[in-house]
């Protein structure tokens, strides 16, 4: 069995393992197995499509679309990934709802950093209502409940998150922490209860610490307390009936004042919360548009990269055309696998094209064809800014100077002098820069002299 067959066997083995885990909602384990399957065979379409479904099941729609787009580029026809992408695109309102939910989740993270747990909890409830399968939102809401000691609500949210992904490490850690917190709280309450004694004194309930002697004489003290209570009660009935009526009226008046104050404070809090929520909605609209543009840019970069990869494998496309295709790809928008493909192709293509375009640019400069020289040298510098120890950048300065763009020429010469000092290119660039500065100074002096001479003539 050769290495390709062994890799294919291992890839199928881990795909089957991921499929078993996905069936029992072990999504975290399924993701690990499917990624390992793709490490052995990145063109395993079944594993890549299933990985996209697992991401989608956890509410991570963008990651799912990336996997399906890559799968589609490996196999364009009779690929179920086309169906998945089509189903997502058929419901743009649902996709927009998911996008809004993701941005609200990011806003909640900002609230948490600013100690705005209440606003974050309100926002996360809306996120979960709009996107029920968003696992990360469930986990963050459970964490906030734990932080605010709302253990019953935290347990409810964690149970839902555990049903989504039964082996997720974050969910299991929160469940363990919840169990410990509840145990500590029960133990603390039990200890406080054991350390205090409660008895009634008239209409009041007295709670005080239990001393050692009090524990020993509990029965005697109980009888004494009963007798004291009877005596005090009789005294209260005999002496305090009238004052009690007046006090009750005063308490009712105070209670009404307190209720009105609390209502005013509640209204002010609600108004302030609504203002903040309105501002967050305005910010979310701009963020959603930026996120949509980023997603479109990512998709375009992947499609352009896959096209160049097919041309590279086919061998029928010229290096110049493939280079133009690579220039349309944004490497920062690619994932790990896309970046690896980009690096592999550019590593083979850039050195050859740099040498070829530099030679062509020198011919253009000898023929005083500065426009083509600028075009070719800009491509060289884009591939490698310091190509040939700064020679390409220096020649680009010559081309700019020849085409009459003195500012760009000085900028290019300055980069060569500062970034590649000690090289021949830096020496030549400094000489060219000095010559341009000297010529500029002479022109300024000539203009000043001409102006002065004209002024004297007018005076005469």
Short mmCIF file of C-alpha atoms in Angstrom, two decimals:
data_model
loop_
_atom_site.label_atom_id
_atom_site.label_comp_id
_atom_site.label_asym_id
_atom_site.label_seq_id
_atom_site.Cartn_x
_atom_site.Cartn_y
_atom_site.Cartn_z
CA UNK A 1 0.00 0.00 0.00
CA UNK A 2 1.56 3.35 -1.08
CA UNK A 3 1.43 6.55 0.93
CA UNK A 4 -1.54 8.02 -0.99
CA UNK A 5 -3.65 4.98 -0.18
CA UNK A 6 -2.60 5.12 3.45
CA UNK A 7 -3.54 8.82 3.63
CA UNK A 8 -6.89 8.11 1.98
CA UNK A 9 -7.56 5.26 4.45
CA UNK A 10 -6.70 7.46 7.45
CA UNK A 11 -8.85 10.29 6.09
CA UNK A 12 -11.87 7.97 5.70
CA UNK A 13 -11.27 6.51 9.17
CA UNK A 14 -11.41 9.92 10.85
CA UNK A 15 -14.40 10.91 8.69
CA UNK A 16 -16.33 7.88 9.96
CA UNK A 17 -15.30 8.72 13.52
CA UNK A 18 -16.53 12.31 13.08
CA UNK A 19 -19.82 11.04 11.60
CA UNK A 20 -20.43 8.82 14.66
CA UNK A 21 -19.77 11.71 17.02
CA UNK A 22 -21.97 14.10 15.05
CA UNK A 23 -24.90 11.64 15.27
CA UNK A 24 -24.78 11.73 19.09
CA UNK A 25 -24.37 15.56 19.19
CA UNK A 26 -20.70 15.33 20.17
CA UNK A 27 -19.99 18.32 17.91
CA UNK A 28 -16.65 19.31 19.48
CA UNK A 29 -15.31 15.79 19.05
CA UNK A 30 -16.69 15.65 15.52
CA UNK A 31 -14.87 18.87 14.58
CA UNK A 32 -11.54 17.49 15.83
CA UNK A 33 -12.00 14.19 13.93
CA UNK A 34 -13.08 15.90 10.69
CA UNK A 35 -10.17 18.37 10.79
CA UNK A 36 -7.82 15.44 11.23
CA UNK A 37 -9.49 13.72 8.27
CA UNK A 38 -8.85 16.81 6.11
CA UNK A 39 -5.21 16.89 7.21
CA UNK A 40 -4.74 13.51 5.54
CA UNK A 41 -6.81 14.41 2.47
CA UNK A 42 -7.91 18.01 2.00
CA UNK A 43 -10.05 16.96 -1.01
CA UNK A 44 -12.24 14.62 1.07
CA UNK A 45 -15.52 16.23 0.01
CA UNK A 46 -17.70 14.22 2.40
CA UNK A 47 -15.59 15.21 5.42
CA UNK A 48 -15.52 18.89 4.40
CA UNK A 49 -19.29 19.01 3.82
CA UNK A 50 -19.95 17.30 7.16
CA UNK A 51 -17.60 19.75 8.90
CA UNK A 52 -19.67 22.60 7.45
CA UNK A 53 -22.87 20.99 8.78
CA UNK A 54 -21.34 20.61 12.25
CA UNK A 55 -20.33 24.29 12.25
CA UNK A 56 -23.86 25.19 11.12
CA UNK A 57 -25.30 23.06 13.93
CA UNK A 58 -23.36 25.15 16.47
CA UNK A 59 -24.65 28.39 14.92
CA UNK A 60 -21.31 29.26 13.23
CA UNK A 61 -22.76 30.00 9.79
CA UNK A 62 -19.75 31.87 8.35
CA UNK A 63 -17.38 28.97 9.09
CA UNK A 64 -19.88 26.55 7.53
CA UNK A 65 -20.09 28.62 4.32
CA UNK A 66 -16.29 28.72 4.04
CA UNK A 67 -16.06 24.91 4.17
CA UNK A 68 -18.84 24.49 1.59
CA UNK A 69 -17.28 27.04 -0.78
CA UNK A 70 -13.92 25.21 -0.59
CA UNK A 71 -15.74 21.91 -1.23
CA UNK A 72 -17.53 23.44 -4.21
CA UNK A 73 -14.23 24.56 -5.74
CA UNK A 74 -12.78 21.06 -5.40
CA UNK A 75 -15.84 19.50 -7.04
CA UNK A 76 -18.27 21.76 -8.87
CA UNK A 77 -20.84 19.20 -10.03
CA UNK A 78 -22.93 16.67 -8.11
CA UNK A 79 -21.75 18.11 -4.82
CA UNK A 80 -24.27 18.49 -1.99
CA UNK A 81 -22.39 21.61 -0.88
CA UNK A 82 -24.12 23.43 -3.77
CA UNK A 83 -27.47 22.56 -2.17
CA UNK A 84 -26.36 23.79 1.26
CA UNK A 85 -25.10 27.12 -0.12
CA UNK A 86 -28.28 27.55 -2.16
CA UNK A 87 -30.52 26.89 0.86
CA UNK A 88 -28.67 29.53 2.88
CA UNK A 89 -28.84 32.06 0.04
CA UNK A 90 -32.56 31.39 -0.57
CA UNK A 91 -33.43 32.92 2.79
CA UNK A 92 -31.55 36.24 2.92
CA UNK A 93 -33.78 37.42 5.77
CA UNK A 94 -32.70 34.47 7.92
CA UNK A 95 -29.06 35.09 7.00
CA UNK A 96 -29.44 38.75 7.93
CA UNK A 97 -31.04 37.73 11.26
CA UNK A 98 -28.07 35.46 12.01
CA UNK A 99 -25.67 38.23 11.05
CA UNK A 100 -27.44 40.66 13.39
CA UNK A 101 -27.33 38.06 16.19
CA UNK A 102 -23.56 37.66 15.76
CA UNK A 103 -23.00 41.41 15.97
CA UNK A 104 -25.20 41.69 19.05
CA UNK A 105 -23.10 38.92 20.60
CA UNK A 106 -19.94 40.92 19.88
CA UNK A 107 -21.60 43.99 21.44
CA UNK A 108 -22.36 41.91 24.55
CA UNK A 109 -18.67 41.07 24.85
CA UNK A 110 -17.97 44.82 24.87
CA UNK A 111 -20.65 45.35 27.54
CA UNK A 112 -19.00 42.69 29.70
CA UNK A 113 -15.61 44.42 29.43
CA UNK A 114 -17.32 47.67 30.53
CA UNK A 115 -19.06 45.97 33.53
CA UNK A 116 -22.46 46.24 31.86
CA UNK A 117 -23.68 42.74 32.77
CA UNK A 118 -27.36 43.77 32.89
CA UNK A 119 -27.32 45.16 29.35
CA UNK A 120 -25.36 42.12 28.15
CA UNK A 121 -27.95 39.72 29.64
CA UNK A 122 -30.84 41.60 27.98
CA UNK A 123 -29.04 41.59 24.63
CA UNK A 124 -28.06 37.91 24.85
CA UNK A 125 -31.67 36.87 25.47
CA UNK A 126 -32.56 38.55 22.18
CA UNK A 127 -29.61 36.87 20.43
CA UNK A 128 -30.73 33.40 21.60
CA UNK A 129 -34.33 34.10 20.62
CA UNK A 130 -33.23 35.13 17.11
CA UNK A 131 -30.55 32.41 16.71
CA UNK A 132 -31.45 29.45 19.00
CA UNK A 133 -28.53 27.25 17.86
CA UNK A 134 -25.83 29.86 18.66
CA UNK A 135 -23.78 27.87 21.20
CA UNK A 136 -21.37 30.68 22.14
CA UNK A 137 -24.28 32.98 23.05
CA UNK A 138 -25.71 30.32 25.39
CA UNK A 139 -22.33 29.89 27.06
CA UNK A 140 -21.81 33.64 27.58
CA UNK A 141 -25.33 34.06 29.02
CA UNK A 142 -24.73 31.15 31.43
CA UNK A 143 -21.43 32.74 32.52
CA UNK A 144 -23.18 36.05 33.24
CA UNK A 145 -25.85 34.24 35.26
CA UNK A 146 -23.11 32.54 37.27
CA UNK A 147 -21.40 35.89 37.81
CA UNK A 148 -24.65 37.47 39.07
CA UNK A 149 -25.47 34.37 41.22
CA UNK A 150 -28.62 33.49 39.26
CA UNK A 151 -27.90 29.79 39.54
CA UNK A 152 -31.31 28.44 38.48
CA UNK A 153 -31.25 30.38 35.21
CA UNK A 154 -27.61 29.42 34.64
CA UNK A 155 -28.49 25.72 35.04
CA UNK A 156 -31.35 26.02 32.54
CA UNK A 157 -29.15 27.69 29.89
CA UNK A 158 -26.30 25.20 30.43
CA UNK A 159 -28.66 22.26 29.96
CA UNK A 160 -29.69 23.66 26.58
CA UNK A 161 -26.05 24.24 25.61
CA UNK A 162 -25.16 20.68 26.71
CA UNK A 163 -27.88 19.25 24.46
CA UNK A 164 -26.38 21.13 21.49
CA UNK A 165 -22.84 19.78 22.10
CA UNK A 166 -22.50 17.13 24.79
CA UNK A 167 -18.68 17.23 25.05
CA UNK A 168 -17.96 20.95 24.69
CA UNK A 169 -15.23 21.74 27.22
CA UNK A 170 -16.49 25.24 28.02
CA UNK A 171 -20.03 24.02 28.75
CA UNK A 172 -18.76 21.18 30.95
CA UNK A 173 -16.46 23.57 32.85
CA UNK A 174 -19.36 25.95 33.55
CA UNK A 175 -21.56 23.06 34.74
CA UNK A 176 -18.82 21.93 37.11
CA UNK A 177 -18.40 25.49 38.39
CA UNK A 178 -22.17 25.81 38.91
CA UNK A 179 -22.23 22.61 40.98
CA UNK A 180 -19.40 23.85 43.17
CA UNK A 181 -21.00 27.28 43.68
CA UNK A 182 -24.33 25.77 44.69
CA UNK A 183 -22.61 23.37 47.10
CA UNK A 184 -20.68 26.23 48.70
CA UNK A 185 -23.82 28.33 49.03
CA UNK A 186 -25.79 25.48 50.68
CA UNK A 187 -22.91 24.78 53.08
CA UNK A 188 -22.64 28.45 53.99
CA UNK A 189 -26.37 28.77 54.68
CA UNK A 190 -26.29 25.62 56.82
CA UNK A 191 -23.32 26.92 58.79
CA UNK A 192 -24.99 30.30 59.37
CA UNK A 193 -28.15 28.57 60.55
CA UNK A 194 -26.21 26.44 63.02
CA UNK A 195 -24.35 29.47 64.39
CA UNK A 196 -27.46 31.55 65.17
CA UNK A 197 -30.58 31.25 67.33
CA UNK A 198 -33.93 32.92 66.56
CA UNK A 199 -36.66 33.92 69.02
CA UNK A 200 -39.53 36.40 69.18
CA UNK A 201 -39.54 39.45 71.45
CA UNK A 202 -43.01 40.93 71.23
CA UNK A 203 -43.63 41.72 67.56
CA UNK A 204 -39.93 41.53 66.68
CA UNK A 205 -37.80 38.53 65.64
CA UNK A 206 -34.37 38.46 67.25
CA UNK A 207 -31.45 36.61 65.61
CA UNK A 208 -28.22 36.32 67.56
CA UNK A 209 -25.14 34.04 67.59
CA UNK A 210 -25.31 30.82 69.56
CA UNK A 211 -22.91 30.62 72.49
CA UNK A 212 -21.72 27.40 74.08
CA UNK A 213 -23.75 27.96 77.24
CA UNK A 214 -26.83 28.82 75.19
CA UNK A 215 -26.62 25.49 73.39
CA UNK A 216 -26.43 23.66 76.70
CA UNK A 217 -29.40 25.52 78.23
CA UNK A 218 -31.59 25.69 75.16
CA UNK A 219 -34.65 24.14 76.84
CA UNK A 220 -34.53 26.48 79.84
CA UNK A 221 -34.04 29.54 77.66
CA UNK A 222 -36.98 28.56 75.52
CA UNK A 223 -39.32 28.63 78.55
CA UNK A 224 -37.83 31.94 79.71
CA UNK A 225 -38.32 33.44 76.27
CA UNK A 226 -41.96 32.36 76.26
CA UNK A 227 -42.58 34.04 79.63
CA UNK A 228 -40.78 37.21 78.57
CA UNK A 229 -42.81 37.27 75.39
CA UNK A 230 -46.07 37.03 77.30
CA UNK A 231 -45.09 39.88 79.65
CA UNK A 232 -43.85 42.14 76.90
CA UNK A 233 -46.94 41.43 74.81
CA UNK A 234 -49.19 42.42 77.66
CA UNK A 235 -47.24 45.62 78.22
CA UNK A 236 -47.42 46.49 74.52
CA UNK A 237 -51.19 45.93 74.44
CA UNK A 238 -51.71 48.02 77.59
CA UNK A 239 -49.39 50.96 76.94
CA UNK A 240 -48.82 51.21 73.16
CA UNK A 241 -52.21 50.84 71.44
CA UNK A 242 -52.64 54.49 70.59
CA UNK A 243 -48.96 55.13 69.64
CA UNK A 244 -49.07 52.02 67.47
CA UNK A 245 -52.01 53.40 65.46
CA UNK A 246 -50.17 56.67 64.83
CA UNK A 247 -47.01 54.82 63.96
CA UNK A 248 -48.90 52.69 61.45
CA UNK A 249 -50.22 55.80 59.73
CA UNK A 250 -46.72 57.24 59.57
CA UNK A 251 -45.34 54.01 58.18
CA UNK A 252 -48.02 53.92 55.48
CA UNK A 253 -47.16 57.48 54.46
CA UNK A 254 -43.44 56.68 54.38
CA UNK A 255 -44.12 53.54 52.41
CA UNK A 256 -46.03 55.51 49.79
CA UNK A 257 -43.20 58.04 49.50
CA UNK A 258 -40.64 55.25 49.10
CA UNK A 259 -42.79 53.52 46.46
CA UNK A 260 -43.07 56.76 44.46
CA UNK A 261 -39.31 57.34 44.70
CA UNK A 262 -38.58 53.82 43.53
CA UNK A 263 -40.98 54.24 40.62
CA UNK A 264 -39.25 57.49 39.55
CA UNK A 265 -35.83 55.81 39.76
CA UNK A 266 -37.14 52.84 37.77
CA UNK A 267 -38.47 55.15 35.05
CA UNK A 268 -35.12 56.98 34.85
CA UNK A 269 -33.27 53.66 34.60
CA UNK A 270 -35.60 52.44 31.84
CA UNK A 271 -35.14 55.67 29.87
CA UNK A 272 -31.34 55.43 30.15
CA UNK A 273 -31.40 51.76 29.13
CA UNK A 274 -33.58 52.54 26.09
CA UNK A 275 -31.19 55.32 25.05
CA UNK A 276 -28.22 52.94 25.22
CA UNK A 277 -30.13 50.23 23.36
CA UNK A 278 -31.13 52.70 20.61
CA UNK A 279 -27.48 53.75 20.23
CA UNK A 280 -26.40 50.09 20.05
CA UNK A 281 -28.97 49.44 17.28
CA UNK A 282 -27.53 52.34 15.28
CA UNK A 283 -23.98 51.02 15.72
CA UNK A 284 -25.09 47.47 14.89
CA UNK A 285 -26.45 48.59 11.51
CA UNK A 286 -23.04 49.96 10.47
CA UNK A 287 -21.23 46.91 11.84
CA UNK A 288 -23.55 44.55 9.95
CA UNK A 289 -22.79 46.31 6.66
CA UNK A 290 -19.03 46.10 7.33
CA UNK A 291 -19.32 42.41 8.24
CA UNK A 292 -21.26 41.68 5.05
CA UNK A 293 -18.57 43.42 2.98
CA UNK A 294 -15.90 41.40 4.81
CA UNK A 295 -17.74 38.15 4.10
CA UNK A 296 -18.09 39.05 0.42
CA UNK A 297 -14.38 39.93 0.26
CA UNK A 298 -13.51 36.57 1.86
CA UNK A 299 -15.68 34.68 -0.61
CA UNK A 300 -14.19 36.57 -3.58
CA UNK A 301 -10.65 35.87 -2.33
CA UNK A 302 -11.37 32.15 -1.97
CA UNK A 303 -12.97 31.95 -5.43
CA UNK A 304 -10.04 33.79 -7.02
CA UNK A 305 -7.55 31.56 -5.18
CA UNK A 306 -9.33 28.37 -6.27
CA UNK A 307 -9.33 29.61 -9.88
CA UNK A 308 -5.57 30.27 -9.76
CA UNK A 309 -5.03 26.87 -8.11
CA UNK A 310 -6.88 25.13 -10.96
CA UNK A 311 -4.81 27.08 -13.50
CA UNK A 312 -1.64 26.19 -11.62
CA UNK A 313 -2.49 22.48 -11.61
CA UNK A 314 -3.60 22.55 -15.26
CA UNK A 315 -0.38 24.11 -16.52
CA UNK A 316 -2.08 25.75 -19.52
CA UNK A 317 -2.21 29.33 -18.14
CA UNK A 318 0.65 31.78 -18.41
CA UNK A 319 2.52 32.94 -15.35
CA UNK A 320 1.51 36.54 -16.04
CA UNK A 321 -2.21 35.68 -15.99
CA UNK A 322 -1.82 33.64 -12.81
CA UNK A 323 0.08 36.55 -11.22
CA UNK A 324 -2.78 38.94 -12.04
CA UNK A 325 -5.15 36.43 -10.47
CA UNK A 326 -3.08 36.23 -7.28
CA UNK A 327 -3.06 40.03 -7.02
CA UNK A 328 -6.88 39.91 -6.62
CA UNK A 329 -6.55 37.64 -3.57
CA UNK A 330 -6.41 39.18 -0.08
CA UNK A 331 -4.18 36.81 1.96
CA UNK A 332 -5.38 38.31 5.28
CA UNK A 333 -8.94 37.17 4.49
CA UNK A 334 -7.89 33.51 4.06
CA UNK A 335 -7.94 30.76 6.65
CA UNK A 336 -5.06 28.43 7.43
CA UNK A 337 -5.68 26.09 4.49
CA UNK A 338 -6.29 28.93 2.03
CA UNK A 339 -3.12 30.69 3.24
CA UNK A 340 -1.15 27.46 2.72
CA UNK A 341 -2.39 27.16 -0.89
CA UNK A 342 -1.59 30.84 -1.52
CA UNK A 343 1.94 30.49 -0.08
CA UNK A 344 2.61 27.36 -2.16
CA UNK A 345 1.62 29.01 -5.46
CA UNK A 346 3.24 32.38 -4.73
CA UNK A 347 6.43 30.66 -3.57
CA UNK A 348 6.78 29.09 -7.01
CA UNK A 349 5.47 32.00 -9.09
CA UNK A 350 6.86 35.19 -7.48
CA UNK A 351 10.64 34.54 -7.88
CA UNK A 352 10.27 33.72 -11.59
CA UNK A 353 8.01 36.68 -12.32
CA UNK A 354 10.18 39.09 -10.31
CA UNK A 355 13.24 38.20 -12.40
CA UNK A 356 11.29 38.36 -15.66
CA UNK A 357 9.52 41.66 -14.93
CA UNK A 358 12.75 43.29 -13.66
CA UNK A 359 14.54 42.42 -16.90
CA UNK A 360 11.61 43.72 -18.93
CA UNK A 361 11.53 46.96 -16.91
CA UNK A 362 15.22 47.58 -17.58
CA UNK A 363 14.50 47.27 -21.31
CA UNK A 364 11.62 49.72 -20.91
CA UNK A 365 13.91 52.25 -19.17
CA UNK A 366 16.55 51.92 -21.90
CA UNK A 367 13.81 52.66 -24.45
CA UNK A 368 12.46 55.55 -22.30
CA UNK A 369 9.13 53.67 -22.04
CA UNK A 370 8.50 54.88 -18.50
CA UNK A 371 4.80 53.98 -18.30
CA UNK A 372 5.42 50.25 -18.92
CA UNK A 373 8.49 50.39 -16.67
CA UNK A 374 6.37 51.75 -13.81
CA UNK A 375 3.73 49.04 -14.34
CA UNK A 376 6.27 46.19 -14.36
CA UNK A 377 8.31 47.52 -11.42
CA UNK A 378 5.20 48.15 -9.27
CA UNK A 379 4.33 44.46 -9.72
CA UNK A 380 7.86 43.44 -8.70
CA UNK A 381 7.77 45.64 -5.57
CA UNK A 382 4.31 44.31 -4.71
CA UNK A 383 5.65 40.75 -4.79
CA UNK A 384 8.85 41.61 -2.89
CA UNK A 385 9.58 45.19 -1.80
CA UNK A 386 13.32 44.62 -1.39
CA UNK A 387 13.89 42.50 -4.44
CA UNK A 388 17.54 42.37 -5.60
CA UNK A 389 18.75 44.35 -2.52
CA UNK A 390 16.51 47.32 -3.29
CA UNK A 391 17.41 47.50 -7.01
CA UNK A 392 13.76 47.13 -8.06
CA UNK A 393 12.68 50.00 -5.78
CA UNK A 394 15.51 52.21 -7.06
CA UNK A 395 14.57 51.54 -10.69
CA UNK A 396 10.95 52.31 -9.81
CA UNK A 397 12.15 55.71 -8.60
CA UNK A 398 13.95 56.19 -11.93
CA UNK A 399 10.74 55.31 -13.81
CA UNK A 400 8.69 57.77 -11.73
CA UNK A 401 11.30 60.48 -12.32
CA UNK A 402 11.30 59.79 -16.06
CA UNK A 403 7.49 60.00 -16.20
CA UNK A 404 7.54 63.37 -14.39
CA UNK A 405 6.20 62.21 -11.00
CA UNK A 406 8.91 63.75 -8.79
CA UNK A 407 7.09 63.18 -5.48
CA UNK A 408 6.76 59.42 -6.01
CA UNK A 409 10.34 59.27 -7.26
CA UNK A 410 11.65 60.92 -4.07
CA UNK A 411 9.52 58.60 -1.94
CA UNK A 412 10.93 55.51 -3.70
CA UNK A 413 14.53 56.78 -3.42
CA UNK A 414 13.98 57.55 0.27
CA UNK A 415 12.76 53.99 0.98
CA UNK A 416 15.83 52.53 -0.70
CA UNK A 417 18.19 54.77 1.28
CA UNK A 418 16.51 54.07 4.63
CA UNK A 419 15.69 50.35 4.24
CA UNK A 420 18.68 49.05 2.23
CA UNK A 421 21.60 51.17 3.37
CA UNK A 422 25.05 49.88 2.47
CA UNK A 423 23.92 48.51 -0.91
CA UNK A 424 24.74 49.80 -4.38
CA UNK A 425 21.07 50.57 -4.88
CA UNK A 426 21.08 52.83 -1.79
CA UNK A 427 24.19 54.66 -3.02
CA UNK A 428 22.64 55.26 -6.47
CA UNK A 429 19.34 56.31 -4.92
CA UNK A 430 21.07 58.85 -2.67
CA UNK A 431 22.90 60.32 -5.67
CA UNK A 432 19.64 60.59 -7.63
CA UNK A 433 17.90 62.14 -4.63
CA UNK A 434 20.70 64.72 -4.18
CA UNK A 435 20.54 65.60 -7.85
CA UNK A 436 16.77 66.13 -7.69
CA UNK A 437 17.07 68.31 -4.58
CA UNK A 438 19.85 70.37 -6.18
CA UNK A 439 17.82 70.89 -9.33
CA UNK A 440 14.79 71.89 -7.25
CA UNK A 441 16.85 74.43 -5.27
CA UNK A 442 18.28 75.95 -8.47
CA UNK A 443 14.80 76.30 -9.96
CA UNK A 444 13.54 78.00 -6.78
CA UNK A 445 16.53 80.41 -6.85
CA UNK A 446 16.00 81.21 -10.54
CA UNK A 447 12.30 81.91 -9.95
CA UNK A 448 13.16 84.23 -7.04
CA UNK A 449 15.72 86.13 -9.12
CA UNK A 450 13.28 86.52 -12.01
CA UNK A 451 10.63 87.85 -9.67
CA UNK A 452 13.01 90.33 -8.07
CA UNK A 453 14.21 91.60 -11.44
CA UNK A 454 10.64 92.11 -12.61
CA UNK A 455 9.85 94.11 -9.47
CA UNK A 456 12.81 96.44 -9.96
CA UNK A 457 11.78 97.15 -13.54
CA UNK A 458 8.32 98.08 -12.43
CA UNK A 459 9.67 100.55 -9.84
CA UNK A 460 11.76 102.35 -12.39
#
